[in-house]
XYZ file of C-alpha atoms in Angstrom:
786
model
C 136.044 -28.886 49.378
C 137.999 -26.409 46.958
C 141.045 -26.149 49.683
C 141.714 -29.811 49.701
C 142.036 -29.889 45.895
C 145.511 -30.043 44.861
C 146.660 -30.649 41.212
C 150.008 -32.327 40.993
C 152.899 -30.054 40.212
C 154.195 -28.844 37.559
C 150.588 -29.960 35.775
C 148.219 -27.356 34.147
C 144.709 -28.082 36.005
C 141.148 -26.934 34.614
C 139.825 -25.852 37.801
C 142.759 -23.942 39.115
C 144.934 -21.051 37.292
C 148.363 -20.899 37.758
C 148.264 -18.591 40.412
C 146.070 -21.114 42.224
C 143.012 -18.921 42.149
C 139.737 -20.544 40.649
C 139.264 -20.181 36.992
C 135.890 -17.851 36.396
C 134.102 -20.534 34.424
C 134.493 -22.775 37.148
C 133.089 -20.523 39.966
C 129.766 -21.421 39.924
C 129.918 -25.052 39.625
C 132.512 -24.946 42.873
C 129.691 -22.625 44.772
C 126.994 -25.029 43.645
C 128.918 -28.186 44.901
C 129.729 -26.219 47.838
C 125.961 -25.873 49.022
C 125.508 -29.981 48.322
C 125.696 -32.330 50.840
C 127.138 -35.597 50.330
C 123.582 -37.153 50.505
C 122.356 -34.817 48.069
C 124.801 -34.932 45.703
C 124.633 -38.463 46.009
C 121.119 -38.344 45.173
C 122.036 -35.998 42.156
C 124.719 -38.336 40.641
C 122.024 -41.196 40.752
C 119.793 -39.361 38.744
C 122.175 -39.009 36.121
C 123.222 -42.877 36.224
C 119.404 -43.876 36.020
C 118.745 -42.043 33.292
C 121.819 -43.731 31.371
C 120.622 -46.893 32.794
C 116.840 -46.377 31.413
C 118.211 -44.658 28.045
C 120.318 -47.989 27.652
C 123.898 -46.449 27.519
C 126.310 -49.094 27.380
C 129.946 -49.813 26.208
C 131.795 -53.071 25.542
C 134.098 -54.565 28.108
C 136.718 -56.737 26.296
C 138.602 -59.313 27.954
C 140.575 -61.675 26.289
C 138.453 -63.216 23.431
C 134.924 -62.394 25.204
C 133.485 -59.290 25.652
C 130.661 -58.169 28.274
C 128.031 -55.221 28.061
C 129.028 -52.626 31.031
C 126.845 -49.688 32.271
C 128.323 -46.302 30.817
C 131.062 -44.973 33.263
C 129.802 -41.194 33.610
C 131.981 -38.644 35.637
C 129.045 -36.572 36.644
C 131.046 -33.263 37.294
C 131.407 -31.652 33.437
C 134.572 -30.025 32.277
C 133.756 -26.222 32.384
C 135.709 -24.223 29.544
C 134.865 -20.437 28.581
C 133.394 -19.710 24.922
C 136.080 -17.497 24.461
C 138.555 -19.896 24.832
C 136.609 -22.342 22.691
C 136.075 -20.142 20.069
C 140.274 -20.471 19.783
C 140.338 -24.010 19.691
C 137.280 -24.017 17.063
C 139.150 -21.768 14.857
C 142.404 -23.886 15.086
C 140.181 -27.382 14.317
C 138.726 -25.681 11.200
C 141.960 -24.754 9.614
C 143.451 -28.536 10.913
C 140.232 -30.050 9.182
C 140.702 -28.300 5.977
C 144.708 -28.959 6.077
C 143.600 -32.689 6.547
C 141.356 -32.470 3.651
C 143.634 -31.487 1.578
C 146.267 -34.123 2.627
C 144.054 -36.941 1.854
C 143.148 -35.253 -1.448
C 146.820 -35.473 -2.415
C 147.678 -38.817 -0.914
C 145.040 -40.349 -2.986
C 145.209 -37.919 -6.051
C 148.497 -36.467 -7.442
C 151.099 -36.931 -4.645
C 152.839 -33.849 -4.731
C 153.546 -33.875 -1.236
C 155.931 -37.043 -1.722
C 157.106 -35.472 -4.972
C 158.202 -32.268 -3.269
C 159.970 -34.150 -0.131
C 157.282 -32.580 2.400
C 156.415 -36.234 3.222
C 158.449 -39.301 3.122
C 157.148 -42.228 0.223
C 157.529 -45.074 2.493
C 155.210 -43.580 5.409
C 152.528 -43.444 2.486
C 153.731 -46.556 1.130
C 154.257 -48.902 4.078
C 151.285 -47.636 5.728
C 148.526 -50.397 6.067
C 145.644 -47.672 5.927
C 146.615 -46.315 2.469
C 144.833 -48.490 0.307
C 145.944 -48.425 -3.234
C 142.724 -49.488 -5.062
C 141.480 -45.716 -3.853
C 144.096 -43.997 -5.439
C 142.487 -41.804 -8.665
C 138.572 -42.246 -6.898
C 137.128 -39.076 -6.748
C 134.183 -38.769 -3.948
C 131.136 -37.777 -5.434
C 130.475 -34.667 -3.277
C 134.382 -33.514 -3.551
C 135.309 -33.774 -0.038
C 137.001 -36.893 1.376
C 136.283 -35.934 4.840
C 132.869 -34.969 6.099
C 133.061 -36.123 10.140
C 136.046 -35.597 12.207
C 137.188 -35.965 15.727
C 140.351 -34.319 17.535
C 141.979 -35.849 20.541
C 143.219 -32.473 22.302
C 144.805 -31.775 25.745
C 145.981 -29.110 27.545
C 150.092 -29.009 27.963
C 151.713 -27.454 30.938
C 152.082 -24.021 30.354
C 148.306 -23.826 29.719
C 148.223 -24.030 26.052
C 146.260 -26.791 23.926
C 147.851 -29.299 21.574
C 146.314 -32.006 19.363
C 147.567 -35.163 20.617
C 145.703 -37.320 17.909
C 143.346 -37.023 14.458
C 140.247 -39.210 13.996
C 139.516 -39.577 10.643
C 139.087 -43.551 9.885
C 135.622 -43.808 11.414
C 135.254 -41.279 14.401
C 133.150 -42.181 16.970
C 131.868 -40.096 20.152
C 129.526 -37.597 18.664
C 126.256 -39.829 19.851
C 128.009 -40.801 23.411
C 128.518 -36.787 23.803
C 124.841 -36.179 23.191
C 124.187 -38.813 25.950
C 126.382 -37.378 28.348
C 124.961 -34.109 28.056
C 121.320 -35.442 28.887
C 122.391 -37.332 31.571
C 124.714 -34.330 33.055
C 121.749 -31.765 32.524
C 120.047 -33.865 34.598
C 122.665 -34.172 37.416
C 122.532 -30.092 37.344
C 119.491 -29.002 36.068
C 119.493 -25.550 37.263
C 122.865 -25.093 36.542
C 122.585 -26.360 33.249
C 119.561 -24.168 32.262
C 120.767 -20.714 33.843
C 124.609 -21.537 33.186
C 124.635 -20.250 29.548
C 125.948 -23.413 28.521
C 125.769 -23.663 24.483
C 123.668 -26.263 23.360
C 124.552 -29.238 20.930
C 121.453 -29.221 19.153
C 122.879 -26.888 16.321
C 125.489 -29.187 15.436
C 123.351 -32.439 14.995
C 121.032 -30.336 13.135
C 124.075 -29.367 10.890
C 124.940 -33.100 10.847
C 121.559 -34.163 9.465
C 121.309 -31.317 7.174
C 124.412 -32.472 5.621
C 123.737 -35.895 5.481
C 120.455 -35.215 3.508
C 122.317 -32.723 1.163
C 124.863 -35.446 0.094
C 122.047 -37.734 -1.089
C 121.532 -36.121 -4.546
C 118.998 -36.265 -7.516
C 118.216 -39.622 -6.734
C 117.307 -38.780 -3.156
C 118.120 -42.439 -2.125
C 118.535 -43.231 1.290
C 121.013 -42.046 4.081
C 122.299 -44.459 6.649
C 124.855 -45.581 9.287
C 126.893 -48.195 8.044
C 127.735 -50.633 11.149
C 129.626 -53.576 11.892
C 127.256 -54.856 13.987
C 126.024 -55.177 17.376
C 129.374 -56.938 18.860
C 131.461 -53.581 18.160
C 131.970 -51.912 21.360
C 130.530 -48.329 19.871
C 126.881 -50.367 18.658
C 124.993 -48.176 21.053
C 126.112 -45.278 19.739
C 125.695 -46.287 15.859
C 121.448 -47.429 17.059
C 121.158 -44.087 19.087
C 122.849 -41.637 16.206
C 120.564 -43.485 13.710
C 117.306 -43.346 15.821
C 117.876 -39.452 16.980
C 118.742 -38.227 12.980
C 116.132 -40.464 11.460
C 118.743 -42.469 9.526
C 118.864 -46.390 8.165
C 121.275 -48.685 10.486
C 122.409 -50.950 7.947
C 125.272 -53.836 8.103
C 126.700 -54.366 4.967
C 124.884 -57.846 4.594
C 121.610 -55.485 3.730
C 123.083 -53.893 0.941
C 123.846 -55.278 -2.736
C 126.037 -53.603 -5.537
C 123.978 -53.158 -8.766
C 124.611 -51.725 -11.963
C 122.715 -48.883 -10.523
C 124.703 -48.324 -7.600
C 124.431 -49.312 -3.589
C 120.965 -51.231 -2.672
C 119.573 -51.791 0.472
C 116.973 -54.643 0.933
C 113.791 -53.837 2.390
C 110.369 -55.332 2.768
C 109.717 -53.157 -0.524
C 112.723 -54.829 -2.509
C 115.776 -53.288 -3.557
C 115.956 -49.576 -2.960
C 118.879 -47.021 -3.710
C 121.220 -45.768 -1.042
C 123.094 -42.587 -1.743
C 125.234 -41.869 1.800
C 126.610 -44.188 4.037
C 128.102 -42.669 6.879
C 130.887 -45.579 7.979
C 131.393 -46.754 11.508
C 133.674 -49.845 10.026
C 137.480 -49.630 8.981
C 137.875 -49.167 5.803
C 139.834 -52.445 4.796
C 137.051 -54.487 5.836
C 134.637 -52.676 3.590
C 135.079 -54.220 0.429
C 136.214 -58.145 0.244
C 136.691 -58.027 -3.467
C 138.946 -55.208 -3.764
C 140.712 -54.335 -0.059
C 140.549 -57.319 2.467
C 139.511 -60.616 1.206
C 139.167 -62.243 4.356
C 136.654 -59.906 5.554
C 132.937 -60.895 6.283
C 131.605 -57.770 7.476
C 131.885 -55.955 4.212
C 130.261 -55.178 1.040
C 131.587 -56.769 -2.601
C 131.380 -54.136 -5.030
C 131.687 -50.941 -2.914
C 135.147 -49.520 -4.228
C 133.392 -49.986 -7.607
C 130.355 -48.192 -6.783
C 132.634 -45.366 -5.246
C 134.649 -45.229 -8.252
C 131.523 -44.818 -10.258
C 130.189 -42.015 -8.473
C 127.224 -43.703 -7.042
C 127.324 -43.270 -3.263
C 128.752 -40.646 -0.871
C 130.969 -42.270 1.829
C 131.462 -40.590 5.360
C 134.586 -40.432 5.623
C 136.414 -41.564 2.146
C 137.842 -45.219 2.402
C 141.284 -45.269 2.825
C 141.192 -41.961 5.083
C 142.874 -43.899 8.085
C 145.792 -43.203 6.365
C 145.444 -39.692 8.297
C 145.907 -41.491 11.831
C 149.370 -42.525 12.043
C 151.328 -40.782 14.616
C 154.501 -39.960 12.039
C 152.100 -38.274 10.033
C 152.314 -35.631 12.845
C 155.883 -34.898 12.506
C 155.264 -33.461 9.180
C 151.968 -31.488 9.477
C 153.587 -28.303 10.489
C 155.752 -27.795 7.629
C 153.033 -28.969 4.953
C 150.493 -26.477 6.681
C 153.087 -23.708 5.796
C 153.820 -25.134 2.467
C 149.619 -25.433 1.532
C 148.349 -22.447 3.543
C 151.051 -20.201 4.076
C 150.410 -20.133 7.510
C 151.571 -22.007 11.002
C 149.241 -24.513 12.692
C 147.135 -22.272 14.929
C 146.521 -25.662 17.451
C 149.755 -27.522 17.200
C 150.304 -31.185 17.171
C 152.213 -32.690 20.317
C 155.926 -32.792 18.935
C 156.773 -35.512 17.229
C 159.745 -37.084 15.567
C 160.378 -39.681 12.696
C 163.394 -41.704 13.675
C 163.641 -42.498 9.755
C 165.662 -39.340 9.360
C 169.558 -39.209 10.826
C 169.040 -35.692 12.504
C 165.879 -36.391 13.961
C 166.786 -39.937 14.870
C 169.870 -38.603 16.874
C 167.569 -35.976 18.417
C 165.491 -38.752 19.754
C 168.307 -40.618 20.922
C 169.679 -38.038 22.889
C 166.365 -36.837 24.553
C 165.536 -40.501 25.854
C 164.610 -38.935 29.252
C 161.614 -36.967 27.426
C 160.364 -39.082 24.730
C 157.710 -41.901 24.046
C 158.816 -44.151 21.676
C 156.384 -46.153 19.294
C 155.231 -47.628 16.187
C 155.396 -44.788 13.414
C 152.200 -46.467 12.279
C 149.989 -46.575 15.303
C 147.192 -44.805 15.492
C 146.860 -44.983 19.283
C 147.529 -41.933 21.766
C 150.926 -41.153 23.240
C 149.638 -42.219 26.135
C 148.092 -45.311 25.554
C 149.689 -48.708 24.535
C 147.965 -50.441 21.707
C 149.344 -53.525 21.861
C 152.770 -52.867 20.648
C 156.218 -52.071 22.384
C 155.922 -48.294 23.650
C 158.389 -47.060 25.912
C 158.712 -43.332 27.510
C 159.915 -40.988 29.694
C 163.012 -41.268 32.341
C 164.872 -44.599 30.764
C 166.890 -46.118 33.334
C 170.469 -45.828 32.797
C 171.267 -49.336 31.524
C 168.497 -49.466 29.504
C 169.530 -46.439 27.463
C 171.971 -48.693 25.260
C 169.219 -51.202 24.526
C 166.787 -48.369 23.528
C 169.617 -47.224 21.506
C 170.317 -50.021 19.439
C 166.771 -50.513 18.578
C 166.262 -46.948 17.715
C 169.076 -47.865 14.775
C 167.764 -51.100 13.998
C 163.826 -49.872 13.668
C 164.196 -46.213 13.234
C 162.029 -45.864 10.262
C 159.206 -47.949 11.851
C 159.441 -45.593 15.359
C 158.620 -42.118 16.165
C 159.595 -40.395 19.205
C 156.959 -38.029 20.948
C 157.304 -35.710 23.334
C 156.391 -37.340 26.684
C 152.839 -36.126 27.370
C 151.943 -34.679 30.959
C 147.957 -34.397 30.749
C 146.318 -31.825 32.514
C 143.897 -32.493 35.307
C 140.227 -32.018 35.963
C 137.871 -32.129 38.892
C 136.333 -35.305 39.590
C 133.878 -36.588 42.361
C 135.899 -39.975 43.583
C 134.865 -41.610 46.706
C 132.979 -38.370 47.939
C 135.908 -36.441 47.442
C 136.592 -33.532 44.699
C 140.136 -34.559 43.289
C 142.261 -33.592 40.267
C 142.157 -36.430 37.528
C 144.125 -36.804 34.140
C 141.583 -35.337 31.386
C 141.983 -35.635 27.496
C 138.754 -34.246 25.329
C 137.747 -35.363 22.527
C 136.177 -32.701 20.044
C 134.051 -33.012 16.921
C 133.661 -31.225 13.565
C 131.278 -32.022 10.306
C 131.685 -30.565 7.116
C 128.274 -28.196 6.265
C 127.061 -26.313 3.559
C 128.785 -23.319 4.997
C 131.922 -24.807 6.029
C 133.243 -26.855 9.048
C 130.732 -26.747 12.128
C 132.517 -27.559 15.521
C 130.815 -29.208 18.181
C 130.390 -26.337 21.285
C 131.978 -29.291 23.571
C 132.480 -33.058 23.182
C 133.539 -35.288 26.061
C 136.484 -35.697 27.978
C 137.952 -39.011 29.190
C 139.130 -39.029 32.483
C 141.201 -41.336 34.719
C 140.102 -43.155 37.648
C 143.782 -42.433 39.504
C 146.539 -40.572 38.961
C 147.666 -42.620 36.204
C 147.700 -40.860 32.833
C 147.826 -44.197 31.014
C 144.419 -45.769 32.426
C 142.282 -42.954 30.801
C 140.744 -45.641 28.402
C 137.229 -47.377 29.768
C 138.598 -50.682 29.027
C 141.231 -49.412 31.758
C 139.064 -48.062 34.504
C 138.488 -44.217 33.014
C 135.526 -42.610 33.049
C 133.709 -40.292 30.632
C 132.465 -36.627 31.086
C 130.376 -33.889 29.165
C 132.024 -30.802 28.492
C 130.095 -27.393 28.736
C 131.443 -24.715 27.123
C 129.819 -21.793 28.265
C 128.998 -18.503 27.380
C 128.973 -14.601 29.189
C 125.518 -14.462 27.518
C 121.958 -15.781 27.930
C 122.188 -18.894 25.882
C 118.078 -19.444 24.452
C 116.760 -22.984 24.533
C 117.571 -25.381 21.471
C 116.249 -28.108 19.835
C 117.396 -30.965 17.656
C 114.085 -30.718 15.731
C 113.984 -27.424 13.674
C 110.081 -25.652 13.645
C 108.821 -26.448 10.263
C 107.702 -23.093 8.214
C 104.759 -24.889 6.472
C 101.805 -26.731 7.518
C 102.554 -29.887 9.745
C 102.679 -32.928 7.562
C 102.868 -36.446 8.839
C 105.671 -38.250 8.061
C 105.479 -41.640 6.328
C 107.135 -44.547 7.976
C 110.638 -45.386 7.139
C 111.152 -48.520 5.107
C 111.967 -51.796 6.385
C 115.432 -53.235 5.795
C 114.676 -57.080 5.160
C 117.208 -57.900 7.863
C 115.572 -55.938 10.459
C 112.050 -57.655 9.455
C 113.963 -60.931 9.910
C 114.802 -60.013 13.510
C 111.547 -58.517 14.461
C 109.854 -62.023 12.977
C 112.066 -64.207 14.779
C 111.909 -62.104 18.147
C 108.184 -62.766 17.838
C 108.901 -66.721 17.363
C 111.533 -66.923 20.352
C 109.156 -65.313 22.849
C 106.096 -67.375 22.160
C 108.197 -70.245 21.772
C 109.630 -69.707 25.126
C 106.108 -68.796 26.588
C 104.486 -71.853 25.376
C 107.741 -73.692 26.557
C 107.464 -72.274 30.336
C 103.560 -72.870 30.613
C 104.225 -76.632 29.363
C 106.722 -77.134 32.084
C 104.673 -75.251 34.889
C 102.129 -78.022 33.934
C 104.656 -80.702 34.150
C 106.187 -79.697 37.438
C 102.531 -78.928 39.066
C 101.374 -82.580 38.242
C 104.641 -83.666 39.152
C 104.643 -82.798 43.063
C 100.347 -84.354 43.072
C 100.585 -87.166 40.674
C 102.246 -90.608 41.238
C 103.684 -92.715 40.320
C 106.057 -90.665 38.667
C 105.680 -93.176 35.380
C 102.310 -92.346 35.292
C 100.838 -91.924 31.764
C 99.896 -88.181 31.951
C 103.618 -87.287 33.086
C 104.891 -89.265 30.553
C 102.441 -87.513 27.961
C 103.938 -83.980 29.467
C 107.288 -85.219 29.065
C 107.116 -86.199 25.019
C 105.518 -82.825 24.688
C 108.332 -81.009 26.521
C 110.509 -83.303 24.515
C 108.642 -82.429 21.374
C 109.521 -78.661 21.897
C 113.261 -79.312 22.152
C 113.192 -78.987 25.438
C 115.209 -81.087 28.755
C 113.851 -81.676 31.741
C 116.077 -79.649 33.969
C 113.884 -77.187 36.040
C 115.258 -74.420 33.590
C 116.322 -75.928 30.766
C 119.465 -74.660 28.752
C 117.352 -74.873 25.872
C 115.074 -72.362 27.282
C 118.408 -70.028 28.262
C 119.297 -70.427 24.802
C 115.633 -68.560 23.781
C 116.093 -65.984 25.538
C 119.725 -65.237 24.450
C 118.716 -65.641 20.689
C 115.742 -63.303 21.649
C 118.738 -60.458 22.787
C 120.665 -61.157 19.776
C 117.621 -60.280 17.595
C 116.963 -56.783 19.482
C 120.751 -56.325 19.248
C 119.923 -56.108 15.684
C 117.218 -53.515 15.830
C 118.283 -51.503 18.751
C 117.187 -48.656 16.604
C 113.982 -49.686 16.375
C 113.126 -51.192 19.416
C 112.423 -49.388 22.920
C 114.462 -49.048 25.643
C 111.791 -50.374 28.196
C 111.848 -53.565 25.918
C 115.168 -53.996 25.896
C 115.469 -53.715 29.236
C 112.572 -56.064 30.354
C 114.035 -58.563 27.979
C 117.576 -58.179 29.572
C 115.724 -58.552 32.902
C 114.030 -61.714 31.981
C 117.061 -63.027 30.407
C 118.759 -62.518 33.810
C 116.166 -64.072 35.928
C 115.909 -67.142 33.899
C 119.853 -67.388 33.870
C 119.734 -66.997 38.063
C 116.968 -69.449 38.357
C 119.177 -72.277 36.468
C 121.816 -71.683 39.075
C 119.710 -71.994 42.005
C 119.566 -75.620 43.778
C 116.154 -76.626 42.369
C 114.430 -79.831 42.205
C 111.165 -81.073 39.761
C 107.619 -80.253 41.629
C 106.582 -76.873 43.328
C 110.002 -74.987 43.285
C 110.321 -75.605 39.773
C 106.713 -74.944 39.038
C 107.272 -71.475 41.102
C 109.848 -70.239 38.661
C 107.791 -71.015 35.848
C 105.391 -68.947 37.195
C 107.943 -66.063 37.898
C 109.281 -66.438 34.725
C 105.722 -66.373 32.959
C 104.838 -63.293 34.710
C 108.180 -61.434 33.239
C 107.109 -62.900 29.870
C 103.505 -61.632 29.844
C 105.357 -58.072 31.417
C 107.483 -57.923 28.549
C 104.842 -59.017 25.345
C 102.315 -56.488 26.834
C 104.904 -53.608 26.561
C 106.223 -54.420 23.654
C 102.690 -54.896 22.112
C 101.005 -52.007 23.738
C 103.679 -49.437 22.851
C 105.243 -50.688 19.835
C 103.723 -48.639 16.739
C 101.941 -50.352 14.247
C 103.906 -49.964 11.356
C 105.792 -53.276 9.141
C 108.219 -53.803 11.855
C 105.391 -54.524 14.645
C 103.778 -56.614 12.093
C 106.523 -58.773 11.485
C 106.944 -59.521 15.402
C 103.221 -59.860 15.782
C 103.572 -62.496 12.769
C 106.292 -63.960 14.247
C 104.312 -64.744 17.327
C 101.081 -65.882 15.297
C 103.153 -68.423 13.395
C 105.210 -69.535 16.541
C 101.637 -69.633 18.535
C 99.664 -71.547 16.199
C 102.652 -74.103 15.425
C 102.991 -74.995 19.195
C 99.300 -74.849 20.147
C 98.389 -77.287 17.255
C 101.573 -79.881 18.207
C 100.334 -79.917 21.951
C 96.683 -80.110 21.050
C 98.173 -83.331 18.320
C 99.611 -84.796 21.604
C 96.616 -83.914 24.662
C 93.772 -83.957 22.268
C 94.423 -87.329 20.918
C 91.731 -89.946 21.494
C 94.637 -92.227 22.722
C 96.060 -89.637 25.181
C 96.516 -90.103 29.013
C 93.663 -89.129 31.267
C 94.342 -85.294 32.415
C 95.709 -84.678 28.935
C 92.627 -82.220 28.032
C 92.811 -80.701 31.367
C 96.502 -79.462 30.709
C 95.899 -78.688 27.230
C 93.457 -76.334 28.709
C 95.928 -75.058 31.172
C 98.938 -74.704 28.723
C 96.658 -72.822 26.435
C 95.589 -70.181 29.098
C 91.823 -71.151 28.804
C 90.916 -72.644 32.025
C 88.269 -69.678 32.565
C 86.935 -69.472 29.040
C 86.184 -73.226 28.949
C 84.326 -72.900 32.475
C 82.316 -70.037 31.003
C 81.491 -71.698 27.797
C 80.947 -75.312 28.801
C 79.218 -76.053 31.373
C 80.539 -79.723 31.198
C 84.041 -81.269 31.986
C 86.683 -81.044 29.670
C 85.891 -83.551 26.702
C 87.897 -83.487 23.608
C 85.366 -81.412 21.362
C 85.023 -78.505 23.647
C 89.001 -78.568 23.773
C 89.697 -78.773 20.367
C 86.688 -76.150 19.140
C 88.254 -73.565 21.954
C 91.969 -73.935 21.241
C 91.834 -75.229 17.546
C 88.836 -73.469 16.225
C 87.611 -70.668 17.868
C 88.456 -67.673 15.953
C 87.672 -65.150 19.595
C 90.336 -67.085 21.654
C 93.886 -65.286 21.133
C 95.180 -68.734 22.231
C 93.281 -70.437 19.346
C 94.883 -71.468 16.297
C 92.188 -70.147 14.088
C 92.764 -66.814 15.417
C 96.472 -67.017 14.976
C 95.745 -67.889 11.343
C 93.174 -64.794 10.865
C 95.891 -62.345 12.805
C 98.378 -63.429 10.023
C 96.116 -63.107 7.244
C 95.587 -59.373 8.610
C 99.157 -58.241 9.205
C 100.241 -60.062 6.077
C 97.564 -58.165 3.746
C 98.921 -54.766 5.259
C 102.465 -55.355 3.955
C 103.855 -54.616 0.623
C 102.167 -56.396 -2.527
C 103.115 -57.287 -5.816
C 101.880 -54.211 -8.014
C 102.318 -56.172 -11.217
C 99.108 -58.469 -11.135
C 95.672 -58.128 -9.579
C 95.474 -61.945 -8.076
C 96.361 -62.812 -4.505
C 99.558 -63.694 -4.092
C 100.744 -66.960 -2.796
C 101.038 -66.458 0.766
C 97.740 -64.968 1.117
C 95.940 -67.773 -0.695
C 97.779 -69.904 1.881
C 96.661 -68.222 4.645
C 92.761 -67.849 3.254
C 92.756 -71.847 2.712
C 94.175 -72.318 5.954
C 91.458 -70.160 7.433
C 88.674 -71.595 5.431
C 89.646 -75.101 6.311
C 89.628 -74.004 9.971
C 86.511 -72.043 9.691
C 84.279 -75.040 8.222
C 85.906 -77.845 10.209
C 84.078 -79.318 13.305
C 86.081 -80.506 16.152
C 84.958 -84.213 15.529
C 86.506 -83.873 12.463
C 89.962 -82.543 13.430
C 92.237 -85.090 14.768
C 95.714 -85.569 15.643
C 96.849 -85.777 11.752
C 94.857 -82.953 10.954
C 96.543 -80.891 13.573
C 99.763 -81.645 12.643
C 99.057 -80.667 9.206
C 98.045 -77.185 10.242
C 101.158 -77.014 12.137
C 103.153 -78.176 9.348
C 101.241 -75.588 6.461
C 102.187 -72.601 9.086
C 105.878 -73.662 9.149
C 105.319 -73.305 5.273
C 103.867 -69.983 5.615
C 106.985 -68.685 7.697
C 109.371 -70.055 4.840
C 107.222 -68.061 2.314
C 107.045 -64.583 4.605
C 111.190 -65.526 4.667
C 111.445 -65.501 0.973
C 109.177 -63.130 0.004
C 110.211 -60.151 2.415
C 113.465 -61.037 4.771
C 115.901 -62.689 1.963
């Protein structure tokens, strides 16, 4: 296997040294691979893929104006780096982090670097990421930067260089952790015995840093996400769940005179720390981008008043511009008195005559790209980028372009990325690679993650590393010469064990869980009704019989068309998935997969040629079993905290509304013959009716069982009583001892149903019950979810 491994000529390789020998850090991995057959390796890789699938790790693939969720593309063989080499890298990254902090403080403070001629003024003033409203705003913590990422690569001579700084809202720590979890399952013995440095300490330090920043008011620490449609949303939810942070969108927040507040079901509560995962210019439509629909009005004012800490500070994206790299070496010597320990990729800003001439004279060795671009040298970000070995007849045009647009362009040394082993189509082959490394500010300085993740090309093309271009992602193992003890993300407590109280539930999360319950219950009732219709459609003639007309009318009442699998039903599953998407940090991965499979099954059924009758009834039965499995999974496993109660209340409200509506139609004295039997079937109470009433279905028995019986989980009265219990355990007003309006409405409805007799419950009264439940839903929304 190794003998066939041939890196491109003139390119550094992670596996092989310059003399062609295997690097010592790689030898155990290569020996392990050599002992595993193709079948065994395929099983090992499948184990890692299954973990990622079960954990719900995904990324979004963008195609034009649309996007789709794709499986996480793990490259199973990790990149191996010796601890001694990583220590040198870390030392250089810490120096760079401190330098970027000082640079950021100057750009939004005194501006001495521009004044002293170390940085051209136009590279600051014309940078769209330099935000004038933030000038003079001092972070409450005293620091602008807290979480950083660096793109690093190995140059042809084997040394490491920085290809890009990620200061805006760097993504990846969560993906690095998931890569580690998956790769440890691919190579379990190697990981345990191979002295791989653990990641737990980095994440403990990150969590401790966030908690320390909360300040005297001890407000919430939260991740601020643009929402579920961003390509890194999974990571936002995963980190929030792993570190015990709130996951908030700007719509969850409001700025008061006392600072940012999160809307919870308990009311407004202070937020002290926001780990920002959206671009700066979208954060505040009042002072930054007025077109932003995902920002929080007043956020800049709160920062100006020192009421909240932002990680990283707004405007930090200014540090990512390519042109800035041309000046960092000199700035570093000026500010620190020493050279960069980890050099940049060589960069020349074409707004200076000497640098412009150098770039023009060395076009064959250059990559020409926009000065303000934040893309890596080998990426094309939608702007014109040219590089490497220009054709002779193109040189004049490029030269004219440089002369005309020089201040808007940079020349960068054409990158030749190092390669690393990747298993592709059963063969170990060299593929281009770049590593993303991470650093977090802690109480004792910068902490660099011992590892990170590597982006690896599927082919030898170094411009196709991004996942959007078919690239994959690998774990990075930093290997020590000494034994590495096991470690855990959760430190052992020094004092006695204390059970933690559940965190506050944001109003938006409550709203999504409530409507998840409603959508799923609405779908189930519709499926039961359609199954009853199609079973009778196959047996009852004529097709315009009163019973079939009654069933069609009830299907229409529920907003469904008569298709075998109505598009409206698919819409309910889509809406359910959207609700879960908003609360991925609070919802189990198994529940997510179950709902996704259910939705996929329904869509697949809708594409099958299926007529009304038996085939449609069988399809509805299959969907019903999937629905029952999802509901059972979620209701059995979900922690009985406020989130579960809102989902439970949503189910109760919807089941009560739908059952009351169905009974109003089917138990009407003028309803078609057979309607009572259909109602019992739709209410999943056929066996209960047979046991309880040794008679044929009668209006009184059906109304008693499906409307008034407090022990039947399908009955309206049961839903009202469950609503009362769930609502009574929600936060109540403490400025009065009187029962609140929601409690009074539910108690009155419960009492009315408890004292009612079946013969007194007519269709109008049933419709009134449904209307009163709708009112309760509105009251719950106004009280807790608005």
